[in-house]
Tab-separated table of C-alpha atoms in Angstrom:
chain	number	residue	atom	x	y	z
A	1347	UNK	CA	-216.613	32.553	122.650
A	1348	UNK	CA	-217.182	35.623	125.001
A	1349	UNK	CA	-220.405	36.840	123.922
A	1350	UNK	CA	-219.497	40.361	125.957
A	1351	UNK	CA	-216.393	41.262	123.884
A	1352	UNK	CA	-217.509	44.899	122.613
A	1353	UNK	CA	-215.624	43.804	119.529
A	1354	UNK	CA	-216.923	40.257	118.825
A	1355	UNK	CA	-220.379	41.937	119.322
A	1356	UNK	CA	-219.641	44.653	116.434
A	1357	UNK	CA	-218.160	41.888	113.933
A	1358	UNK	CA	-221.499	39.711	114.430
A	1359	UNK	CA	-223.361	43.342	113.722
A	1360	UNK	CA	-221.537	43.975	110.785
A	1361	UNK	CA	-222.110	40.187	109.578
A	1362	UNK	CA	-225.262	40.596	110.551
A	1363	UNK	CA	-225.730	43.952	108.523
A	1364	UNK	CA	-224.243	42.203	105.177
A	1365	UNK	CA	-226.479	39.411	105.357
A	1366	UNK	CA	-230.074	41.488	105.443
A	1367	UNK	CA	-228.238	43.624	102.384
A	1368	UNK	CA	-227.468	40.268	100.438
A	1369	UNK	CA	-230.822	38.852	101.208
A	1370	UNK	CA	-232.667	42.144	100.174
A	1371	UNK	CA	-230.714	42.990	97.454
A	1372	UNK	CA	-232.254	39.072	96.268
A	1373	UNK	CA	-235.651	40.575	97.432
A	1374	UNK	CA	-235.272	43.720	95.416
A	1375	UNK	CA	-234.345	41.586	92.372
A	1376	UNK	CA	-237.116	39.373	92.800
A	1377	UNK	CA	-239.475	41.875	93.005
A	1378	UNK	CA	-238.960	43.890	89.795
A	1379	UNK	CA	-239.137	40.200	88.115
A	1380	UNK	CA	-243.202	41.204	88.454
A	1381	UNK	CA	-242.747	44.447	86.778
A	1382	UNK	CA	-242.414	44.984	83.201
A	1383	UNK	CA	-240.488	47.353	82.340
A	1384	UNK	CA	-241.410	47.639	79.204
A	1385	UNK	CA	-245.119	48.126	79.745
A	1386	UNK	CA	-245.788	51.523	79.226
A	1387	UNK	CA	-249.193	52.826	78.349
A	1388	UNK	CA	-249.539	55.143	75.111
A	1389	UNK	CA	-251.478	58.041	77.559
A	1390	UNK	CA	-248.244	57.675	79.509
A	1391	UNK	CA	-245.666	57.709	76.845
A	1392	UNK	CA	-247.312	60.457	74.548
A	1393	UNK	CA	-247.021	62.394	77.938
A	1394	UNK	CA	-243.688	61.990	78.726
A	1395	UNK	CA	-242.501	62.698	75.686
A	1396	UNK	CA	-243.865	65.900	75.019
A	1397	UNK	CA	-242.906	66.847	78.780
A	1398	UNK	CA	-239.479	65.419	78.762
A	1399	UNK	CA	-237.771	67.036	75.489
A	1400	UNK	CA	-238.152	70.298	77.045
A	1401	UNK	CA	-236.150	69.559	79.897
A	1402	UNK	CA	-233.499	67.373	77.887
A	1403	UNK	CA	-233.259	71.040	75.920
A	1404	UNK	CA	-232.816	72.979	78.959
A	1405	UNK	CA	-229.985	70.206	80.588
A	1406	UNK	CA	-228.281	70.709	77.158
A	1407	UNK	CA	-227.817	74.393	77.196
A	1408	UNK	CA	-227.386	74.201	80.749
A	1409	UNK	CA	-229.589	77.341	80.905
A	1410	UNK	CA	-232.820	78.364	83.578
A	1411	UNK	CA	-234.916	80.744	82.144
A	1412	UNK	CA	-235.416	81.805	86.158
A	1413	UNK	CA	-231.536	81.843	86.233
A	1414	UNK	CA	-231.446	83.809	83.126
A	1415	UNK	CA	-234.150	86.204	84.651
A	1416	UNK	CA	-232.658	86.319	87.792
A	1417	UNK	CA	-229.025	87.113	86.371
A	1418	UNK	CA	-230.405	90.154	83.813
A	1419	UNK	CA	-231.684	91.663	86.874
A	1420	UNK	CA	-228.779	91.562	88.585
A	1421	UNK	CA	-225.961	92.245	86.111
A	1422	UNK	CA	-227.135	93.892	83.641
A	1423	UNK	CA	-226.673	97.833	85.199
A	1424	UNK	CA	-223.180	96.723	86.270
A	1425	UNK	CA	-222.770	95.726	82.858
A	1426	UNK	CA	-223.819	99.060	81.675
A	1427	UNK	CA	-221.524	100.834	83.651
A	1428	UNK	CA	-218.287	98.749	83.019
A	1429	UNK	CA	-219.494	98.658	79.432
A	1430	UNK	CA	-218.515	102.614	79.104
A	1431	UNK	CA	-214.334	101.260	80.246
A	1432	UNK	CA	-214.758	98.330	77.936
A	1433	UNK	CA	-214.483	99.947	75.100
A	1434	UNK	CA	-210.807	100.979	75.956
A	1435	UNK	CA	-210.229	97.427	75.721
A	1436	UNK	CA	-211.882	96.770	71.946
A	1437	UNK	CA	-208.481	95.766	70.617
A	1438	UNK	CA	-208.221	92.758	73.784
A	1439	UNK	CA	-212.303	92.214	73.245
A	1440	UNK	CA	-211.644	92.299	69.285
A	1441	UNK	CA	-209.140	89.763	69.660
A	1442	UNK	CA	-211.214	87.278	71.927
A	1443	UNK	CA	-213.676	87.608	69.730
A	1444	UNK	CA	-211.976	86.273	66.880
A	1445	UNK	CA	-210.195	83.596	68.567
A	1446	UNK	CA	-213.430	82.461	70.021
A	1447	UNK	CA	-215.472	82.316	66.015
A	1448	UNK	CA	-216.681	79.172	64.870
A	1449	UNK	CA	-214.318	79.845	61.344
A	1450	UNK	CA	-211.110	80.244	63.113
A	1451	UNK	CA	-211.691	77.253	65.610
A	1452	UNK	CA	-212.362	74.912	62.996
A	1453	UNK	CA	-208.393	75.332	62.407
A	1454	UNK	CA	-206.780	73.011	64.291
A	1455	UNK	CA	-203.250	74.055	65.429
A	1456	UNK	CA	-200.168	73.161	66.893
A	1457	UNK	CA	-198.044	76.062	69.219
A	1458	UNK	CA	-194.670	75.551	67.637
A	1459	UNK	CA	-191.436	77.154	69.588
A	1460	UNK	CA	-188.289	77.358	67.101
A	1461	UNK	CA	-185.202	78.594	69.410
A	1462	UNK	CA	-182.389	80.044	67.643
A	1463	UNK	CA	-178.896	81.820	69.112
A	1464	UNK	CA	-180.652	85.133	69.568
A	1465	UNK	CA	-184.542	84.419	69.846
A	1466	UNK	CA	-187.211	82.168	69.821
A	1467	UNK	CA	-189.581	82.198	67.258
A	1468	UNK	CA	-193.337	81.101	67.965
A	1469	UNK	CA	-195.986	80.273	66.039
A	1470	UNK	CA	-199.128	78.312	65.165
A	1471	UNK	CA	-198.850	75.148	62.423
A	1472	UNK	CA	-202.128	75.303	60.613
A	1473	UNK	CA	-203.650	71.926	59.116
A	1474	UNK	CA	-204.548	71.516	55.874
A	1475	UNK	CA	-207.793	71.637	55.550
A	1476	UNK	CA	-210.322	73.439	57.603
A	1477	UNK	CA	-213.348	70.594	57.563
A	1478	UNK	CA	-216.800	72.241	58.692
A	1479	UNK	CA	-218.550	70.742	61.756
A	1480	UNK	CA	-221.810	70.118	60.930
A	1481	UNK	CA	-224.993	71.305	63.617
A	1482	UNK	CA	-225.506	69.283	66.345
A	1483	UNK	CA	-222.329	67.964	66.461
A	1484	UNK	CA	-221.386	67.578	70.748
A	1485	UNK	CA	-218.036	66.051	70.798
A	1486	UNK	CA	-214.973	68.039	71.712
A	1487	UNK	CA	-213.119	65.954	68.675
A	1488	UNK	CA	-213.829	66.176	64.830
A	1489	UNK	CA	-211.628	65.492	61.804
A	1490	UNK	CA	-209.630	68.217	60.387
A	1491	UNK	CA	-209.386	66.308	57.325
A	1492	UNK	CA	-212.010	64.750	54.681
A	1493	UNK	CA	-211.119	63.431	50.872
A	1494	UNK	CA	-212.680	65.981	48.622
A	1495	UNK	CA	-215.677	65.037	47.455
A	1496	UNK	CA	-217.459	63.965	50.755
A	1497	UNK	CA	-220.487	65.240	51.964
A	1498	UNK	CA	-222.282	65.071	55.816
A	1499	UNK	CA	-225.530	62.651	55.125
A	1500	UNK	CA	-226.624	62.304	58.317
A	1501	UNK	CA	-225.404	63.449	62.072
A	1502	UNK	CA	-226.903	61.952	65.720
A	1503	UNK	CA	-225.309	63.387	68.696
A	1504	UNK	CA	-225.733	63.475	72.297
A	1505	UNK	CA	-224.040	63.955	75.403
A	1506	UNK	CA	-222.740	60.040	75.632
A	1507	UNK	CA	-222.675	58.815	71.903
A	1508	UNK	CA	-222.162	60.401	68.932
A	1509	UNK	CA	-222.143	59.254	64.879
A	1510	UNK	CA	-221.553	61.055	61.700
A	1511	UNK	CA	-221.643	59.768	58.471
A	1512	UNK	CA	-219.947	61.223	55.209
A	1513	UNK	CA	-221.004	59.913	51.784
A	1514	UNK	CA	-219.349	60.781	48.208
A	1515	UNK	CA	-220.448	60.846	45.062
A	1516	UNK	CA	-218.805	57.078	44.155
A	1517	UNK	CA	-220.647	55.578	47.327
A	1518	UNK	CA	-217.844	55.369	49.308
A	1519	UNK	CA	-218.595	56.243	53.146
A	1520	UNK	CA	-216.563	57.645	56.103
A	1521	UNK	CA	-218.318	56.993	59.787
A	1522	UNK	CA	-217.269	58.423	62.437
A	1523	UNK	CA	-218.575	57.238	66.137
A	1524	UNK	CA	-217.459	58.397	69.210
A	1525	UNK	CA	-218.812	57.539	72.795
A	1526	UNK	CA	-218.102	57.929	76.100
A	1527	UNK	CA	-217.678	55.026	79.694
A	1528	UNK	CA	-221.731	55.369	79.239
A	1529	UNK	CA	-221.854	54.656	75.914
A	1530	UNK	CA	-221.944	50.662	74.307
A	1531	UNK	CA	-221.420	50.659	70.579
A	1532	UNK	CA	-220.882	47.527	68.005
A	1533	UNK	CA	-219.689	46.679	65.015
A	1534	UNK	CA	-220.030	43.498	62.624
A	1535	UNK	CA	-216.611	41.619	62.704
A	1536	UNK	CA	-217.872	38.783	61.272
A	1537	UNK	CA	-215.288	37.225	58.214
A	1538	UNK	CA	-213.466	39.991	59.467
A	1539	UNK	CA	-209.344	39.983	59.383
A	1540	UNK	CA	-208.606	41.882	62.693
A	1541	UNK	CA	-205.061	42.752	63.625
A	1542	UNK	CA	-203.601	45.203	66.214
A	1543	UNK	CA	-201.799	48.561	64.820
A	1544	UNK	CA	-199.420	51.178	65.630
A	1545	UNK	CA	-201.853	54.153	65.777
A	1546	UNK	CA	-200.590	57.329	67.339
A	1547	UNK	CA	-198.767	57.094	70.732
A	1548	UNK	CA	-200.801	53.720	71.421
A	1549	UNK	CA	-202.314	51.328	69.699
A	1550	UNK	CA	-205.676	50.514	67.480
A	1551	UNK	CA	-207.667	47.661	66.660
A	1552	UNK	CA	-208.077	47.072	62.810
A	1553	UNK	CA	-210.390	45.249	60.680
A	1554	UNK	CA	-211.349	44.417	57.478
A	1555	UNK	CA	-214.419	42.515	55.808
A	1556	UNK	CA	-214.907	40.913	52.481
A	1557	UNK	CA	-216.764	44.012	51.322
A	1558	UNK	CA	-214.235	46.175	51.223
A	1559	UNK	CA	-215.489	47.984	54.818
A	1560	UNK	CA	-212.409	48.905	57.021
A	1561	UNK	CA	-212.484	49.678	60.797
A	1562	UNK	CA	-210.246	51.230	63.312
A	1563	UNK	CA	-210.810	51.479	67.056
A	1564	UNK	CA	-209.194	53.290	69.605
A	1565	UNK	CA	-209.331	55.207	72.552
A	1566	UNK	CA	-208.290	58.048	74.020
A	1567	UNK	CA	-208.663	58.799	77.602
A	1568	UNK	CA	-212.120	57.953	78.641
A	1569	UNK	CA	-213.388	58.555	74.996
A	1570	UNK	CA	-213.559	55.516	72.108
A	1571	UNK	CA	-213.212	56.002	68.344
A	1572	UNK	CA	-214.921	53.973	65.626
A	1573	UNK	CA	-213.826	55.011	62.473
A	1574	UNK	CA	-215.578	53.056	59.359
A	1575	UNK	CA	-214.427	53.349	55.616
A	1576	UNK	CA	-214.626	51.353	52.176
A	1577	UNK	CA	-211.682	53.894	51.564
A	1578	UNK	CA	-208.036	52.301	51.465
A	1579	UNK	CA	-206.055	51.844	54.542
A	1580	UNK	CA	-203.825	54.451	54.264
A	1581	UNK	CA	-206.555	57.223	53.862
A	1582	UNK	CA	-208.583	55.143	56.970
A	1583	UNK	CA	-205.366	56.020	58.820
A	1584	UNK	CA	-204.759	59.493	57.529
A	1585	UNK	CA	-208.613	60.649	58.462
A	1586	UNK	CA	-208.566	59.014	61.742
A	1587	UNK	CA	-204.769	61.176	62.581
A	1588	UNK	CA	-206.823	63.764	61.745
A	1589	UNK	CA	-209.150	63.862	64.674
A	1590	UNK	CA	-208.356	66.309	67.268
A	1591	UNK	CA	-209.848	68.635	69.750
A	1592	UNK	CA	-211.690	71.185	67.773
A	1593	UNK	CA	-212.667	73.009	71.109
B	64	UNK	CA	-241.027	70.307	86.794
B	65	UNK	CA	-238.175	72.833	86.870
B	66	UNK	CA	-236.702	70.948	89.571
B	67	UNK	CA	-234.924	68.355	86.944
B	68	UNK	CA	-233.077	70.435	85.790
B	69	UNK	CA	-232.266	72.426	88.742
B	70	UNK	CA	-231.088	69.289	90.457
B	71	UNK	CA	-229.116	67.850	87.535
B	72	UNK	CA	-227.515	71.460	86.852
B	73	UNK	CA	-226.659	71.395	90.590
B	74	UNK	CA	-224.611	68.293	90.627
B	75	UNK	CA	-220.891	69.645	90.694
B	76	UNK	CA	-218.999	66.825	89.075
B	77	UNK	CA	-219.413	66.755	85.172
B	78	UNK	CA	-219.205	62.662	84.862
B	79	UNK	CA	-222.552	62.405	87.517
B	80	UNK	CA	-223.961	65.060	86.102
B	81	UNK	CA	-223.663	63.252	82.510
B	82	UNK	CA	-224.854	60.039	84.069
B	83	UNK	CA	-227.670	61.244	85.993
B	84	UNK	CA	-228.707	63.261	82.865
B	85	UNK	CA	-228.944	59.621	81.333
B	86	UNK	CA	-230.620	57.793	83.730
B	87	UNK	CA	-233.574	60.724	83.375
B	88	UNK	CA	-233.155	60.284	79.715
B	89	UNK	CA	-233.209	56.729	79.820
B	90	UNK	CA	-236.249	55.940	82.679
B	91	UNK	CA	-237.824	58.820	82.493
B	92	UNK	CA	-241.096	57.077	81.137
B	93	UNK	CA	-240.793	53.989	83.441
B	94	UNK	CA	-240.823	56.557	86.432
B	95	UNK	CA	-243.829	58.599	85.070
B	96	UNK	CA	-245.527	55.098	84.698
B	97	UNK	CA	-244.799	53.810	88.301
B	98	UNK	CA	-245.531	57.484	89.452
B	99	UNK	CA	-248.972	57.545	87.796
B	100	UNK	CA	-249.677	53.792	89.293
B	101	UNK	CA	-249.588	55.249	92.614
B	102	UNK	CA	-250.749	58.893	92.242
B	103	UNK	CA	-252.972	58.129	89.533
B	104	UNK	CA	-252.951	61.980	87.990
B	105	UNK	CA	-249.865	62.767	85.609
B	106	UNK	CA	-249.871	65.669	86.595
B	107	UNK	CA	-248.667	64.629	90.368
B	108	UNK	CA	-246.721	62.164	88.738
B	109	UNK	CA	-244.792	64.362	86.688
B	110	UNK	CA	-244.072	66.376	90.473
B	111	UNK	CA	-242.844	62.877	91.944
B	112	UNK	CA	-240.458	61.991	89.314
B	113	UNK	CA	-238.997	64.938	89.871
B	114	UNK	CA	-239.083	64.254	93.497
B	115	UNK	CA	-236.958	60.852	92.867
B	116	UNK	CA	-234.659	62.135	90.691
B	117	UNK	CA	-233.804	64.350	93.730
B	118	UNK	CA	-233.717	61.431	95.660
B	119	UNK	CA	-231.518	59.560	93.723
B	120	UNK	CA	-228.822	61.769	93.659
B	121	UNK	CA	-227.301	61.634	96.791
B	122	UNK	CA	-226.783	57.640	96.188
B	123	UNK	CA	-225.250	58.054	92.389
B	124	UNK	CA	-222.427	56.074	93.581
B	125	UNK	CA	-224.086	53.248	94.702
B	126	UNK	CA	-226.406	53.258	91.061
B	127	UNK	CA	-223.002	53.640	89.196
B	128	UNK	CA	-221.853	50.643	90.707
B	129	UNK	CA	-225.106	48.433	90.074
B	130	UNK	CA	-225.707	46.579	87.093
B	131	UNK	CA	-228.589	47.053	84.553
B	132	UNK	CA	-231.380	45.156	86.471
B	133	UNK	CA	-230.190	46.300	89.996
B	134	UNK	CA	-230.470	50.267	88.533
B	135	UNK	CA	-233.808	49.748	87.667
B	136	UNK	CA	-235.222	47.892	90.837
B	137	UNK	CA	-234.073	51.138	92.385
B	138	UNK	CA	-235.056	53.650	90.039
B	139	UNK	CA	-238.377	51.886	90.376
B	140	UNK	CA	-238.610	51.302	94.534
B	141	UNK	CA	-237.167	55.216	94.551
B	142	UNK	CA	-239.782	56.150	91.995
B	143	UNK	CA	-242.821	54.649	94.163
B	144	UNK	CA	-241.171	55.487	97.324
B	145	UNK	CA	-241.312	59.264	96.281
B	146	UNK	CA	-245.033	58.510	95.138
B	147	UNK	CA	-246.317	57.120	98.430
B	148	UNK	CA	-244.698	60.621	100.086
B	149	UNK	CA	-246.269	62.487	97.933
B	150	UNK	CA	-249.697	60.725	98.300
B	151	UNK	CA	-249.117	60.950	101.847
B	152	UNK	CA	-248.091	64.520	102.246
B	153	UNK	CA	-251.341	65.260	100.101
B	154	UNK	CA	-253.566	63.442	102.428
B	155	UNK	CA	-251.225	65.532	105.667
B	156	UNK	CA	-251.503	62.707	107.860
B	157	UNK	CA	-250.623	63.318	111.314
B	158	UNK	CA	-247.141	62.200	112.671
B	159	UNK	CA	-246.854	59.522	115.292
B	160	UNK	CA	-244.149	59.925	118.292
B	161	UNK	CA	-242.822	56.934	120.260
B	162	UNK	CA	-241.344	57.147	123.885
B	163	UNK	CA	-237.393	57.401	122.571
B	164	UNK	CA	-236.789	55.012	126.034
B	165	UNK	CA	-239.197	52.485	124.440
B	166	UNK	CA	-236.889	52.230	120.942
B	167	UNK	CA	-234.053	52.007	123.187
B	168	UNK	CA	-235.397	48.974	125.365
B	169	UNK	CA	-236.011	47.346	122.019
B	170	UNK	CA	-232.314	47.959	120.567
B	171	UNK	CA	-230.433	46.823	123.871
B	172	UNK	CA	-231.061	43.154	123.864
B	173	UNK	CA	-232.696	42.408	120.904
B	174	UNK	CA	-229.371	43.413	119.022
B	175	UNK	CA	-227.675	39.898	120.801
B	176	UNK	CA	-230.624	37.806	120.083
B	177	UNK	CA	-230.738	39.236	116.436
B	178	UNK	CA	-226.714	38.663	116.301
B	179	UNK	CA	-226.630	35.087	117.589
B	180	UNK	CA	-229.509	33.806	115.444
B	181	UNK	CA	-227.328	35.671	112.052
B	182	UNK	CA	-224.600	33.814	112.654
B	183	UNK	CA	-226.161	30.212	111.905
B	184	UNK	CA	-228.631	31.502	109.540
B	185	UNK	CA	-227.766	31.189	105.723
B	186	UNK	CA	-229.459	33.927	103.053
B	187	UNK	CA	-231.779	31.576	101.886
B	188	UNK	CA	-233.382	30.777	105.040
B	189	UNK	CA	-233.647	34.864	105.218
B	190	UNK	CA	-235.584	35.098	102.209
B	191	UNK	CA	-237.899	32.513	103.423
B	192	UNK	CA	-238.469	34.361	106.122
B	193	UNK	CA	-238.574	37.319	105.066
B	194	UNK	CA	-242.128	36.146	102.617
B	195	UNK	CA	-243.696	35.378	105.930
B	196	UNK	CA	-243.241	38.845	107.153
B	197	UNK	CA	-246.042	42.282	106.691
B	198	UNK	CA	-245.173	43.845	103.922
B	199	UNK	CA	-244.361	47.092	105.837
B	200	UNK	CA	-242.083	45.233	107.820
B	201	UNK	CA	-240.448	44.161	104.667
B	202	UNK	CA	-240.460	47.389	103.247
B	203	UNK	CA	-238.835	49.115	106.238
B	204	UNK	CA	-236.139	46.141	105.818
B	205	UNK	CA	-235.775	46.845	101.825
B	206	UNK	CA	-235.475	50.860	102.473
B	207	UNK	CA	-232.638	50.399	105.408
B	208	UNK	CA	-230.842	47.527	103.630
B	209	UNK	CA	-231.386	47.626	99.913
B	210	UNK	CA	-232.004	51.616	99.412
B	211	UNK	CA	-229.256	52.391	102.115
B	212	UNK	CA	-231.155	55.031	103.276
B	213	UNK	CA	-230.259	56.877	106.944
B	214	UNK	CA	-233.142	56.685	109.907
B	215	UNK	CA	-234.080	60.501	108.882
B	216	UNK	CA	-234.880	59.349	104.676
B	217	UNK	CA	-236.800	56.887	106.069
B	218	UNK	CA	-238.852	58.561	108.671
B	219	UNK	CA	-239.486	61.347	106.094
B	220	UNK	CA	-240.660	58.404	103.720
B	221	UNK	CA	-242.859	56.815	106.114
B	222	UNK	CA	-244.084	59.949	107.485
B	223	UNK	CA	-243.305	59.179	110.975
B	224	UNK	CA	-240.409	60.748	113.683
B	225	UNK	CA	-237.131	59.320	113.151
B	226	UNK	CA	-237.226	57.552	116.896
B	227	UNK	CA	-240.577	55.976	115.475
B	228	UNK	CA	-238.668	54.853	112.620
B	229	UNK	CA	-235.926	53.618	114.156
B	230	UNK	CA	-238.576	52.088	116.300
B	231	UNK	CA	-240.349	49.799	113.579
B	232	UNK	CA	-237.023	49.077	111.850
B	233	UNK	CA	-235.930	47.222	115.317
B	234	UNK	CA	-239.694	45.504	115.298
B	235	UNK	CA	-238.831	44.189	111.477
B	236	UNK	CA	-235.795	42.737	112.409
B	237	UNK	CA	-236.971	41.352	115.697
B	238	UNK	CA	-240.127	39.539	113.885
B	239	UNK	CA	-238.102	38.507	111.210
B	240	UNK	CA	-235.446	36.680	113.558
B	241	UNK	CA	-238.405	35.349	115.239
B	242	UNK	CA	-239.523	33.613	112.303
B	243	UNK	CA	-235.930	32.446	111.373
B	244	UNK	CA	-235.169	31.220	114.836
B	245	UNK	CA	-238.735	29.101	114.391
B	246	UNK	CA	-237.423	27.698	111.445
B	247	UNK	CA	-234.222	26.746	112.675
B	248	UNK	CA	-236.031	24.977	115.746
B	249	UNK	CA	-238.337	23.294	112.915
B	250	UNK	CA	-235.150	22.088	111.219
B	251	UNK	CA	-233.949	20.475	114.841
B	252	UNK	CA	-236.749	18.798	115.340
């Protein structure tokens, strides 16, 4: 073996190099085997808590007040001045600000382009029903379509996992959970019948339980879909079509 | 305690941004805790979590990779890494230069020694070894080799000039191979 060989030197660095990460990575493990994680004083907890929420508020809006500060200063005589020419534009701004309302984007629609002979004809395909999204409510996908008689009981939403729950009169429920890759979700499927189905361009899994509870999973993209119902299958199906982008 | 935000905001793609948002979400109160255990005002600690999450963000693709137990052992050695600065930057101790000739001297042959005692040693007798060393020599191994951080991080975390740095990193890995290479003639014998 010739020990001087720039490139049999490197090699022996590099194996070298992967054996102190291997045995520190074992040296990092064993080390946090001593702390507990889980330990944390009251003082220390009652603290963060009233700290943190602030800051989770201010990630959420994705708003500085210093930013906020700092871009009045700056923009807001501009503004003034173009302001005077925007009003030329009312009709555009008008229209913007209509498209951009919370009542017209909770329509859903589809851009439709009918050609004939002498012109094409374009317009939107409205759904059905216009189905309020409730406060709080992060996703970018909601249904456009509840059975009448539903009502929102409860909503939890953040940035990774979301869950809302619809309740009618008759007790039946319709939940709705939807997380992202950092998301981990479960659902009982024990004495469960579970059976793959034909669900939009793809597939979804489906199962059903001895108390009448019905799920569907699927995905779309990096996003997953639990959709929970004691409602019958085809209305399962029908509310889970439903879901679309709302903006 | 702006700086959370700030940082997070900063990070340009929406998926770390999203992730690093949960990791503060998630830890947040572990890395107060193992702040205050070092800094012992919550105030300061509040200031050094803040300091780690900055930290952590150049190295979200490593943490993305790791698994649940591997995140937190380096949330937490980030965490008290960021801690000790701070403590240290409070106390403004003075910075200690090394002859850049001297770090050399040690790099040129130890490097062959180190390399020809690596390639009989197995992991385990490494960890073995590595309980006999000083726990700053440890430490120095664990922030190189387990935190993956470049000679400047870890100058700026030890206080000290990167040559000094680079200086004691060479002096872990020399005593540790020292200690391997007596095992190994243990084993002969």
């Amino acid at each position: 073996m010739n020990m001087n060989d720039k490139y049999y030197k490197e090699l022996l660095e590099q194996y070298a190099d992967i054996k102190l990460k291997l045995t520190m990575y074992e040296q990092a493990m064993e080390e946090l085997d001593d702390v507990d994680v889980n330990d944390i004083p009251s003082e220390i907890a009652s603290y963060a808590d009233e700290m943190y929420p602030r800051i989770l508020k201010l990630l959420r809006h994705k708003m500085l007040p210093h930013s906020i500060k700092g871009f009045a200063k700056k923009h807001i005589p501009t503004a003034a001045r173009v302001a005077a020419v925007f009003v030329l534009f009312i009709y555009v701004g008008l229209t913007v600000a209509i498209a951009s309302s919370d009542t017209v984007r909770r329509y859903v629609g589809n851009f439709l382009i009918e050609r004939t002979d002498k012109y094409s004809r374009i317009e939107f395909q409205v759904y059905d029903v216009a189905v309020e999204v409730p406060d709080g409510w992060i996703p970018n996908y909601y249904f456009t379509y509840i059975p009448e008689g539903f009502s929102v009981a409860s909503v939890i939403s953040d940035q990774n996992l979301s869950t809302v729950a619809y309740v009618d009169d008759n007790q039946n429920i319709v939940t709705l959970t939807t997380g992202n890759v950092y998301a981990y979700s479960h659902f009982d499927t024990e004495d469960c019948v579970v059976e793959t189905v034909e669900f939009g361009e793809g597939s979804a899994e489906y199962a059903v339980n001895d108390n009448g509870n019905k799920y569907l999973t699927w995905i779309v993209g990096d996003r997953y879909f639990i959709l929970r119902t004691t409602l019958s299958y085809e209305q399962l199906i029908r509310i889970a079509e439903s879901i679309k982008i709302i903006k | 305690m702006l700086i959370i935000p700030i940082a997070i905001l900063n990070i340009e793609v929406e998926d770390d941004r999203y992730f690093m948002e949960w990791v503060f979400r998630k830890y947040h109160r572990l890395m107060l805790k193992r702040a205050y255990d070092v800094v012992e005002n919550l105030s300061d600690a509040e200031d050094v979590v803040g300091d780690a999450i900055v930290a952590l963000i150049p190295h979200m693709g490593r943490l993305r990779k790791f698994d649940n137990k591997a995140l937190i052992a380096y949330i937490v050695r980030t965490t008290v890494r960021a801690a000790y600065k701070y403590k240290t930057k409070s106390q403004k101790q003075a910075l200690v230069n090394i002859d850049i000739e001297d770090v050399q001297d040690l790099q040129s042959d130890d490097e062959d020694v180190d390399a020809g005692v690596m390639r009989e040693c197995s992991v385990e007798s490494m960890r073995t070894a590595l309980k006999q060393l000083r726990d700053t020599d440890r430490e120095i191994l664990l922030m190189r080799y387990f935190d993956m951080l470049d000679m400047s991080s870890i100058a700026e975390a030890q206080n000290v000039t990167e040559s000094t740095a680079r200086s004691k990193l060479a002096r872990a890995r020399k005593r540790l191979y020292i200690i391997i290479k007596e095992q190994q003639k243990n084993e002969y014998e």
